[in-house]
Short mmCIF file of C-alpha atoms in Angstrom, two decimals:
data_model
loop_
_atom_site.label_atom_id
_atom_site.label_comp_id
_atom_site.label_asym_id
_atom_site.label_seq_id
_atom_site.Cartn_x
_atom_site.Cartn_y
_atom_site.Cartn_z
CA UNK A 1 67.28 85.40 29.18
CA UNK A 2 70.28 83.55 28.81
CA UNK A 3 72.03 86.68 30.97
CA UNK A 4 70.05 85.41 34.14
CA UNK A 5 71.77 81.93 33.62
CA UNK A 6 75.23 83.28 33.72
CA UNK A 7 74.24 85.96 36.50
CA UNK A 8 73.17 82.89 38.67
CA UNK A 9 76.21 80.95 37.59
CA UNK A 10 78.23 83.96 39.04
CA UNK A 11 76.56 83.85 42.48
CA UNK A 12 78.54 80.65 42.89
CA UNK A 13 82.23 82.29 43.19
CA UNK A 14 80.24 85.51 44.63
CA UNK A 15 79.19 83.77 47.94
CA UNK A 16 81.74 82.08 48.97
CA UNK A 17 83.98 85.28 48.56
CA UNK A 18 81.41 87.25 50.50
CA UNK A 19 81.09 84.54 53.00
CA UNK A 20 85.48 85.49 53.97
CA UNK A 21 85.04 89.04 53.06
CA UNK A 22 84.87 91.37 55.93
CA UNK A 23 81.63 92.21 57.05
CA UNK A 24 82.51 94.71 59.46
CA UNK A 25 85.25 95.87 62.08
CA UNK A 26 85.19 95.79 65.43
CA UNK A 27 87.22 97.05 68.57
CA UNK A 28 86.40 97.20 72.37
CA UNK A 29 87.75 100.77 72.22
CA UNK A 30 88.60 103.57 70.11
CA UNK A 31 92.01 103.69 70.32
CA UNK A 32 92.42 99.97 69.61
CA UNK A 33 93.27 98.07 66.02
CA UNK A 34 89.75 97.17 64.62
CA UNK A 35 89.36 93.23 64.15
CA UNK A 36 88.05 91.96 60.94
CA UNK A 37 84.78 89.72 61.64
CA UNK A 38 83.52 87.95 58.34
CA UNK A 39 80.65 85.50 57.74
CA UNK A 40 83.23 82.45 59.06
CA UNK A 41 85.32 84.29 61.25
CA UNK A 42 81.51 85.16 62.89
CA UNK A 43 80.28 81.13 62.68
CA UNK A 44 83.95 79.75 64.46
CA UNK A 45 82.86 81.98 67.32
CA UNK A 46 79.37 81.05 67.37
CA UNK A 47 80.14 77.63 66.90
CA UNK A 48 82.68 77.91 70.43
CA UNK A 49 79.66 79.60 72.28
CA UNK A 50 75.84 78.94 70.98
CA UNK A 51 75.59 75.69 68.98
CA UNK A 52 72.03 76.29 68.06
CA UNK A 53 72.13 79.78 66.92
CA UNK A 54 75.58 78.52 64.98
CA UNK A 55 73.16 76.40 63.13
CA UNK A 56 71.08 79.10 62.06
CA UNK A 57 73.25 81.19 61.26
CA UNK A 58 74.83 78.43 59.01
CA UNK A 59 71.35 77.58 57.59
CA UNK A 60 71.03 81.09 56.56
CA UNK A 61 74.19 82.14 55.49
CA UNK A 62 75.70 79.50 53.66
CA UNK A 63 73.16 76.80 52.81
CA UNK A 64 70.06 78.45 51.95
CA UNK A 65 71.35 80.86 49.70
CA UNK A 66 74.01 78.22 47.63
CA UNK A 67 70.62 75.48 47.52
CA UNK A 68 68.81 78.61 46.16
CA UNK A 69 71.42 79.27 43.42
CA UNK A 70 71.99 75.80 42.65
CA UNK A 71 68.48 74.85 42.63
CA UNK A 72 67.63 78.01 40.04
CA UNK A 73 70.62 76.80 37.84
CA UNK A 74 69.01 73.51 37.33
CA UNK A 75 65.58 74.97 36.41
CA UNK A 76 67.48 77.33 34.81
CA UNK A 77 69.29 75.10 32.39
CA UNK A 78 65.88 72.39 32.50
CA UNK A 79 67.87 69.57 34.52
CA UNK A 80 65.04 70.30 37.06
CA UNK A 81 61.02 71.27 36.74
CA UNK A 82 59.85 74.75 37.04
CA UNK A 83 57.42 73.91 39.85
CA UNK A 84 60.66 73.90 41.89
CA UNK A 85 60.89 78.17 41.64
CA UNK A 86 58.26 78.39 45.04
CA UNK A 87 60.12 76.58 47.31
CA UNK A 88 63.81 78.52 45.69
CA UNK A 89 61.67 81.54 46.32
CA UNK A 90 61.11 80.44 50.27
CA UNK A 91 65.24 79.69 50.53
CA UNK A 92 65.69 83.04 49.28
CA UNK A 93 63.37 84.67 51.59
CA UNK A 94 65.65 82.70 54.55
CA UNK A 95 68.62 84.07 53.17
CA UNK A 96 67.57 87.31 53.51
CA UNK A 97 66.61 86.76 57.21
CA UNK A 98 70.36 86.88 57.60
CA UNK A 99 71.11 90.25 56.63
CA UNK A 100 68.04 91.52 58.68
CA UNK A 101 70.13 89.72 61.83
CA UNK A 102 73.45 91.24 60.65
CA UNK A 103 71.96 94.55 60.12
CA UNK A 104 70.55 94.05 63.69
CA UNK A 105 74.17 93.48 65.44
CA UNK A 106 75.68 96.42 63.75
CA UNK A 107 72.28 98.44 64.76
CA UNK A 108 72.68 96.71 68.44
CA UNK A 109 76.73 97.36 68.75
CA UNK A 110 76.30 101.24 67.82
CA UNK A 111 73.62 101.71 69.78
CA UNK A 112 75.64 100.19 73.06
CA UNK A 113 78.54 102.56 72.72
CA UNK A 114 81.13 100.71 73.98
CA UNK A 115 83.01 100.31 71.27
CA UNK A 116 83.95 101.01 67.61
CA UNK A 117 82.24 99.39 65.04
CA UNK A 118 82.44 99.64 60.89
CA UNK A 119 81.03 98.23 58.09
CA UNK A 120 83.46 96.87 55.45
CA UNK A 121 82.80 95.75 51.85
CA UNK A 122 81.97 92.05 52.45
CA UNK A 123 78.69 93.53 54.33
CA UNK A 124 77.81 95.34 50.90
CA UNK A 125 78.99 92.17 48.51
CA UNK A 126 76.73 89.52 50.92
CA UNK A 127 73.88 92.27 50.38
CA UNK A 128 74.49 92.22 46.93
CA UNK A 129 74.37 88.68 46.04
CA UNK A 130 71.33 87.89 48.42
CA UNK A 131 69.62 90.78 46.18
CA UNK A 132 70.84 89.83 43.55
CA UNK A 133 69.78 86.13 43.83
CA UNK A 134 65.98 87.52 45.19
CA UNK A 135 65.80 89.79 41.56
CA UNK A 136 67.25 86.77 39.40
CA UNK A 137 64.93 84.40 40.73
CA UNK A 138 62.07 86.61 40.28
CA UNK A 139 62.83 87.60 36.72
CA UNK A 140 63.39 83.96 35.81
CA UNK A 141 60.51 82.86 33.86
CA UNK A 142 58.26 80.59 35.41
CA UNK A 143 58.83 77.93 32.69
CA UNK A 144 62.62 77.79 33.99
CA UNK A 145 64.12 79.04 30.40
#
């Protein structure tokens, strides 16, 4: 199970690549350049407009999932006790709330019509390593090895 270690390990350079990656593009009208909005670009603009939904967003973008991965590592490599996997589970599960909201936007934003709106390859790598953190946590032994 070593693999799992190293796939975990991995989710550390993932994220925070995912976090600049575009997530989608964005333009008030068709015939307009498309603006890049990524995970940060998205929080700087929250952050100018709705503190408290910045804060979410930042607790489920950025911390939960890196506290999950770092927390799994040390069970992982038995610098921390197994009894620890429940509560990783719960940060993962909070992670994953922030897809649902992204998903939502894009969902919202098509539905308005107003506008032009893509998905870009940072939406599929953030996907990726919040699955991929759910399906390493859950196929890491419950002894932490």
């Amino acid at each position: 199970m070593a693999y799992l270690k190293y796939a975990n390990l991995a989710l550390l350079i993932l994220f925070p690549i995912s976090w600049f990656a575009p997530l989608m593009r964005a333009g008030l009208l068709p015939l307009f350049k498309l603006d890049e909005i990524s995970v940060i670009s998205g929080l700087q603009a929250l952050w100018k407009s709705d503190i408290f939904l910045a804060l979410l967003v930042t607790f489920f973008a950025l911390v939960a999932p890196m506290v999950k991965t770092v927390g799994l590592a040390l069970v992982q490599f038995r610098m921390a006790s197994p009894r620890l996997l429940p509560v990783l589970t719960v940060m993962g599960k909070l992670a994953m709330a922030d897809i649902f909201l992204i998903a939502l936007y894009i969902v919202i934003a098509k539905g308005v019509g107003v506008g032009r709106l893509e998905t870009a390859w940072g939406l599929y790598l953030f996907t990726f390593c919040i699955l991929a953190s759910l399906a390493i946590s859950m196929l890491t032994p419950k002894t932490g090895r």
